[in-house]
Backbone as numpy.savetxt, mean C-alpha at the origin, in Angstrom:
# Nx Ny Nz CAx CAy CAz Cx Cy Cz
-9.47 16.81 2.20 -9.51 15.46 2.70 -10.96 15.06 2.92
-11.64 13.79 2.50 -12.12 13.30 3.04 -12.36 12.19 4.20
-13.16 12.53 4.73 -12.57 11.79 6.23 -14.09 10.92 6.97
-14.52 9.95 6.77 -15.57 10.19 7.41 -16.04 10.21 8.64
-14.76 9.95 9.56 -14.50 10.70 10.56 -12.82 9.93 11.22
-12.47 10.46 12.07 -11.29 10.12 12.75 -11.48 8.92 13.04
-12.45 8.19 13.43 -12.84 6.41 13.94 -13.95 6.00 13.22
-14.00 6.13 11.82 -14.89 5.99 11.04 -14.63 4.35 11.30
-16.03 3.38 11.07 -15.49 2.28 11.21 -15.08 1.13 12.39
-15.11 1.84 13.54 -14.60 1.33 14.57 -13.17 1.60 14.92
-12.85 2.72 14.81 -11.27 3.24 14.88 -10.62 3.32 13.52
-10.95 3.43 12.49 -10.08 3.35 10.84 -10.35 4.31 10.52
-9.78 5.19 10.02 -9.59 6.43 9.51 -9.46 6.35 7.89
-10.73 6.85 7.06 -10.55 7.30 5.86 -10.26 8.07 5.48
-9.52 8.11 4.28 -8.91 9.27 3.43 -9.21 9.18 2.02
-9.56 9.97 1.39 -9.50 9.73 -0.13 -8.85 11.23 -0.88
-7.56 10.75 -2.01 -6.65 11.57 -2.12 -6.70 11.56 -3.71
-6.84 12.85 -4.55 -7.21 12.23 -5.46 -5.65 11.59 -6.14
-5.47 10.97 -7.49 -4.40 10.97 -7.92 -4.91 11.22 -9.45
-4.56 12.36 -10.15 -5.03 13.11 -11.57 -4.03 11.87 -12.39
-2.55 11.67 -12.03 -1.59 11.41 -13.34 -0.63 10.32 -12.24
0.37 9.96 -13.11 0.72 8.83 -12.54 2.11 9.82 -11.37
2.52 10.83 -12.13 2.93 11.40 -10.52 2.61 11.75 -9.27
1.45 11.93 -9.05 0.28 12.08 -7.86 0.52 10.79 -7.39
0.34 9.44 -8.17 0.38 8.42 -7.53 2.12 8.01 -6.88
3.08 8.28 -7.73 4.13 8.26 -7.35 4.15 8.99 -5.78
4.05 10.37 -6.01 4.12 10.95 -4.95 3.27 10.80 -3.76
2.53 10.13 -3.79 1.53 9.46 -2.56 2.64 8.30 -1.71
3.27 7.61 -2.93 3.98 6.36 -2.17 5.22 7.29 -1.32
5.81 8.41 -2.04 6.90 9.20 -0.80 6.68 9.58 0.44
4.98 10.10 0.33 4.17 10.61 1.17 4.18 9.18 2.37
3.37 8.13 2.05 3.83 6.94 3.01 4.48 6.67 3.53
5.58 6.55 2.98 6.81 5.84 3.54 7.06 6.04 4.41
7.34 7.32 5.28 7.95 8.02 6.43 6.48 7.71 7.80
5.42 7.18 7.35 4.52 6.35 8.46 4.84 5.05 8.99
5.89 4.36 7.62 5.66 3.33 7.82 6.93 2.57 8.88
6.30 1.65 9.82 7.36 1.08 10.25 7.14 -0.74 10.43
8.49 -0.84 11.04 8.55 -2.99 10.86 7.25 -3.43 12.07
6.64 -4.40 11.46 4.79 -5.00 10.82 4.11 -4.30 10.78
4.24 -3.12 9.67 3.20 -2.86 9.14 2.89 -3.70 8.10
1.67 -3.66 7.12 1.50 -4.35 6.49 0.08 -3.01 6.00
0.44 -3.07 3.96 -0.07 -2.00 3.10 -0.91 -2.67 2.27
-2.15 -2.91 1.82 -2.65 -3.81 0.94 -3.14 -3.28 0.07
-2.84 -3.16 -1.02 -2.89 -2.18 -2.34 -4.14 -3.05 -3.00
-5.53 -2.77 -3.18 -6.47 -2.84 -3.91 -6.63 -1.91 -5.43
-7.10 -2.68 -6.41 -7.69 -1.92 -7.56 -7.65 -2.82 -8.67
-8.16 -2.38 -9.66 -8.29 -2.94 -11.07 -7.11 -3.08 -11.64
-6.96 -4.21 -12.91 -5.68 -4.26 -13.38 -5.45 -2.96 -13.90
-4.26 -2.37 -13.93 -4.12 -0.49 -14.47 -4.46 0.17 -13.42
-4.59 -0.12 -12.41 -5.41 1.12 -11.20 -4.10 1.82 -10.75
-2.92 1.51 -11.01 -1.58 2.07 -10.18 -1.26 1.42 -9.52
-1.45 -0.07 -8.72 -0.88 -0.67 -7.55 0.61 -0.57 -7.79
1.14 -1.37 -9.16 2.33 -1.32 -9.05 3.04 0.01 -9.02
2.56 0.71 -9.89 3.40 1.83 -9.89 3.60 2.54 -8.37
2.49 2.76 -7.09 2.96 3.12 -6.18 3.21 2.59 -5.28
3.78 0.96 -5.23 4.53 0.16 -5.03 5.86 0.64 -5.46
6.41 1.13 -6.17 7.42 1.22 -6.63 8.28 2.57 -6.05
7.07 3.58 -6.48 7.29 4.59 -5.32 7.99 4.66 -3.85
6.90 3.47 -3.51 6.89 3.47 -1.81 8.29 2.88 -1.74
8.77 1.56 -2.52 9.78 1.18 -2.05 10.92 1.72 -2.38
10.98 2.84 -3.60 12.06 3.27 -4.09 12.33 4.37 -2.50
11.14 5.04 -2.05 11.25 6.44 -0.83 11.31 5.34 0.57
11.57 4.13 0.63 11.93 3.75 1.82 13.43 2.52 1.97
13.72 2.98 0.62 15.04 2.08 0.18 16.36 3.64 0.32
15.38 4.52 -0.07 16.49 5.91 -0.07 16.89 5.93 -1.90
16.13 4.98 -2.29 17.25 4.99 -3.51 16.23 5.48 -4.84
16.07 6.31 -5.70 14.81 7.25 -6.44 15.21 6.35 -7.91
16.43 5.65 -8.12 16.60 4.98 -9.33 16.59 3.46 -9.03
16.29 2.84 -7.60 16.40 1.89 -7.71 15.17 0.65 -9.27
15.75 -0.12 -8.98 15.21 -0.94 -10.31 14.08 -1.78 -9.30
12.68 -1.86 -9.55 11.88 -2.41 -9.10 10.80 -3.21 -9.79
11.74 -4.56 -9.90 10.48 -5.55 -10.84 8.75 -6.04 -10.15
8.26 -5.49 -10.57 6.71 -6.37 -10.66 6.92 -8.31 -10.41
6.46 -8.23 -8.94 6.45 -9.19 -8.47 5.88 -10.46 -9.02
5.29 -10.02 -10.44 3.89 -10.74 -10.99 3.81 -12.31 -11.00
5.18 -12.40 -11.72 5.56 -13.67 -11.94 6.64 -14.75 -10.31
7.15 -13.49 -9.82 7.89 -14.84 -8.45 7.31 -14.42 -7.32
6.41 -13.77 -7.79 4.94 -13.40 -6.14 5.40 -12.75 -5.36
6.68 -12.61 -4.88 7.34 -11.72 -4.06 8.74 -11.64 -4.32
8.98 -9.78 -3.87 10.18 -9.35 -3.67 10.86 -9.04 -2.56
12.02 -8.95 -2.04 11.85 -8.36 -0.55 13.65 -7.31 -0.94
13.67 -6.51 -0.24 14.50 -5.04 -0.22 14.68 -4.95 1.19
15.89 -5.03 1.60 16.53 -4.63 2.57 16.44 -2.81 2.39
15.82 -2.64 3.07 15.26 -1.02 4.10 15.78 -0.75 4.87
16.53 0.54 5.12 17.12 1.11 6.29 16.47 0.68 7.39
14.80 0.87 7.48 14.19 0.82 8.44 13.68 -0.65 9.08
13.54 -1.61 7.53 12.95 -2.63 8.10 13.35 -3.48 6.47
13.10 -4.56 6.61 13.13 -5.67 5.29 11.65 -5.64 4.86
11.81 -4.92 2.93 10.34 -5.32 2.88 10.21 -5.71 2.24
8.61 -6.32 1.94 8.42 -7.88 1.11 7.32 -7.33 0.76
7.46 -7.22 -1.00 6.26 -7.01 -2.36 6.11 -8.23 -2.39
4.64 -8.58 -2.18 3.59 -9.32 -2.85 2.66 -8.96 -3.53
3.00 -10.20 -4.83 1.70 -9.88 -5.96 0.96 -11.10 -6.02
-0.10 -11.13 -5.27 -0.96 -12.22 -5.25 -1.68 -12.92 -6.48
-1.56 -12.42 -7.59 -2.75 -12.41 -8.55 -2.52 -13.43 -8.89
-1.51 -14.14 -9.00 -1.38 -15.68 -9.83 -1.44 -16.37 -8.34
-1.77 -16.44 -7.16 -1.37 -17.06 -5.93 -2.77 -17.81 -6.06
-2.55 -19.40 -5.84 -4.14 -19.88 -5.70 -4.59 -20.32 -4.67
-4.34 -19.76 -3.22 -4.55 -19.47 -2.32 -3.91 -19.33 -1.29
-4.66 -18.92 0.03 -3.39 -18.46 1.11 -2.73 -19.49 1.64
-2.66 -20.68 1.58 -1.90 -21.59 1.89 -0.56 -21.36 1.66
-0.30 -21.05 0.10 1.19 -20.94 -0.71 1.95 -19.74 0.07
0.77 -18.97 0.68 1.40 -17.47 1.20 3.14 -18.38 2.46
2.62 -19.17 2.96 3.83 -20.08 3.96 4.78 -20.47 3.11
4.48 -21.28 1.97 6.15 -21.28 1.29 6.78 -20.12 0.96
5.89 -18.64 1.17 6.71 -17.97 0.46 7.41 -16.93 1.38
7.37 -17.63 2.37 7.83 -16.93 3.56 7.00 -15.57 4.78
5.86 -15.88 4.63 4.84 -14.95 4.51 4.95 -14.40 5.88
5.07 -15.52 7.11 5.17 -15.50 8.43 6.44 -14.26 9.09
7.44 -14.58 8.05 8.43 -13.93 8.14 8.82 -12.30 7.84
8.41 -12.22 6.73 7.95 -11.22 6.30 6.99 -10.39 7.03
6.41 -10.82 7.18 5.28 -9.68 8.63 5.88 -9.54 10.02
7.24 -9.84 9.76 8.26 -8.71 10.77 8.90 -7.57 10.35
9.04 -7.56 9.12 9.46 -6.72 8.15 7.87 -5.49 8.11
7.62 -4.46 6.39 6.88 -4.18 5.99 6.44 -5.27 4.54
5.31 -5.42 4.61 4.46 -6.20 3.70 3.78 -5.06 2.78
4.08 -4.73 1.78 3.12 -4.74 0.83 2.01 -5.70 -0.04
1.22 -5.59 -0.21 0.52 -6.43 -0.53 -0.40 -6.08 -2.11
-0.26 -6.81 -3.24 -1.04 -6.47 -4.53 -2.38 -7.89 -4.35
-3.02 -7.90 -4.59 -4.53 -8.18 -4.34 -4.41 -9.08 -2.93
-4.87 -8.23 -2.20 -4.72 -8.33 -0.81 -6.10 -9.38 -0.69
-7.30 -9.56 -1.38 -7.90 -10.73 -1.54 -7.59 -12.02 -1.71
-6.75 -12.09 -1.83 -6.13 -13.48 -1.94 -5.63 -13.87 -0.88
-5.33 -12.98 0.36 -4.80 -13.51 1.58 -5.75 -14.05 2.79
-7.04 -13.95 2.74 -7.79 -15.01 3.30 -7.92 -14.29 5.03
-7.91 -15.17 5.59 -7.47 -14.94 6.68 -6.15 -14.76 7.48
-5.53 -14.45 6.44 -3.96 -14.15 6.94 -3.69 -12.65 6.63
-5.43 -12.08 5.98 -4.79 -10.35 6.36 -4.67 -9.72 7.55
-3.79 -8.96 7.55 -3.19 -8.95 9.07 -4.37 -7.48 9.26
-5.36 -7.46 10.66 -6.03 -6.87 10.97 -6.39 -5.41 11.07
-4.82 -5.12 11.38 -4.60 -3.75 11.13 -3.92 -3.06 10.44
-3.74 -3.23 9.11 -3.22 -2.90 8.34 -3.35 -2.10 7.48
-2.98 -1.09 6.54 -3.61 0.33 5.82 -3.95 0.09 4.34
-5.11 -0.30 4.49 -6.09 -0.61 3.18 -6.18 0.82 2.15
-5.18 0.63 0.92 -5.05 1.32 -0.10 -6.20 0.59 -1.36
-7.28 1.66 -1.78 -7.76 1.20 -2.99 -7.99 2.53 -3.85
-7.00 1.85 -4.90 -7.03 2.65 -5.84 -8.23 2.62 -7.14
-9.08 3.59 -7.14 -10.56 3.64 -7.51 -10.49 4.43 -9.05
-10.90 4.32 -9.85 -10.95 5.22 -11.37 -11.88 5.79 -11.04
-11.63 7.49 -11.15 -13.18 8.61 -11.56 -13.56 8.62 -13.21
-14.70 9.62 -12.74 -15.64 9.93 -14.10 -14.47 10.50 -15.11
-13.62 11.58 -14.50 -12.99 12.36 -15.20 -11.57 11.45 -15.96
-11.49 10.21 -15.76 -10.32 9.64 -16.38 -9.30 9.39 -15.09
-9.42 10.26 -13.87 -8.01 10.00 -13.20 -8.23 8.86 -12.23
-7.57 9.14 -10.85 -8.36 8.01 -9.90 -7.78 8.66 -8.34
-8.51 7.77 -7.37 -8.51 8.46 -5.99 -8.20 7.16 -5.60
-7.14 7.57 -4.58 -6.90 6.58 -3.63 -7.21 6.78 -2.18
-8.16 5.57 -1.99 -9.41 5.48 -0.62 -8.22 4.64 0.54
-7.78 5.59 1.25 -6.87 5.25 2.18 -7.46 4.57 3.93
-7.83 3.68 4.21 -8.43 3.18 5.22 -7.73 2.49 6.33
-7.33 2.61 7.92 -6.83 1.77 8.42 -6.20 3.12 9.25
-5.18 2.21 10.42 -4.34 2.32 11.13 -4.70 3.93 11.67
-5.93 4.32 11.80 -6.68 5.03 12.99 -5.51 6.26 13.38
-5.46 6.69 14.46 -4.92 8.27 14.73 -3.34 8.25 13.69
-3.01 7.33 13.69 -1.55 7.79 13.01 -1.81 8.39 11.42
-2.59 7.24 10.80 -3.43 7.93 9.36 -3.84 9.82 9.67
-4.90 9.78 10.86 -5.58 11.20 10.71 -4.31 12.16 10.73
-3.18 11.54 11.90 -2.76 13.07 12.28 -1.55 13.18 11.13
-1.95 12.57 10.26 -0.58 12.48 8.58 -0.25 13.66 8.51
-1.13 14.60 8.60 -1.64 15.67 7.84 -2.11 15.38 6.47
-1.70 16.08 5.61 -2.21 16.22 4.55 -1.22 15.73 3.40
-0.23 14.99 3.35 0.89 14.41 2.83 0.90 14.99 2.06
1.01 16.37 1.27 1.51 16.90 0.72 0.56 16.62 -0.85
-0.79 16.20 -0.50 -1.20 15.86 -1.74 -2.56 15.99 -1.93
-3.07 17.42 -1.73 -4.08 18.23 -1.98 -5.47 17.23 -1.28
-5.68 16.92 -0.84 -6.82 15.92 -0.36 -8.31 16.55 -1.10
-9.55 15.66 -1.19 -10.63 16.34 -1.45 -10.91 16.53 0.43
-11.87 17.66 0.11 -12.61 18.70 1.24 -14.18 17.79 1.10
């Protein structure tokens, strides 16, 4: 793990995990899920191809219970929402959104009683919710990529090690 410290930041706790293949990334979103509870809110950063969706899909398939559920890419109706054992959650894909204004028709207020995922969490302006667990998924030299896990302070550190080799 990298960590740059337990309150790196002013209380935010970094992590960076690598992910070699797209199962690493899968298995990061199983790893989540069981942190997450109703308003949290996840904001998935990276390049187009970086994995957002795919461990989006993850996360919601390991907090739906369901490993075959069918999970469309929000791309085109900006959001999805999945009734969760734990909580109602709502995929947003900001990328076509032309600003946070539209975030209110789309029920946005509402949804942050639920869990929020979030795909370009730049687009939400001042309606990103403050404490929330900043995922950016980064490409290395070697072809794979690391996901720079930031936010939500002692509950992040004391994760352990989610089951997914951390860098030292």
């Amino acid at each position: 793990m990298q960590d740059s410290s337990p309150t790196a930041g002013g209380g935010r706790t970094i992590r960076d995990i690598p992910l070699p293949d797209t199962q690493a990334t899968q298995a990061l979103g199983h790893a989540l899920a069981p942190l997450l509870r109703a308003g949290d809110a996840v904001l998935l950063e990276g390049d187009l191809g970086a994995g957002k969706t795919t461990l989006a899909r993850a996360l919601l398939r390991a907090l739906c219970g369901s490993p075959d559920m069918e999970v469309p890419s929000p791309s085109y109706t900006l959001v999805q929402v999945y009734d969760a054992p734990l909580a109602a959650v709502a995929h947003f894909d900001l990328w076509r959104l032309d600003g946070p204004d539209a975030l209110h028709e789309l029920g946005w207020d509402d949804a942050c009683e639920g869990i929020v995922l979030v795909e370009w969490p730049d687009r939400l302006g001042t309606l990103a919710p403050p404490d929330a667990l900043h995922v950016r998924l980064l490409h290395t030299a070697d072809g794979g990529r690391v996901a720079r896990l930031e936010g939500w302070g002692a509950r992040l550190a004391q994760a352990g090690d989610m089951g997914m080799g951390e860098r030292s």
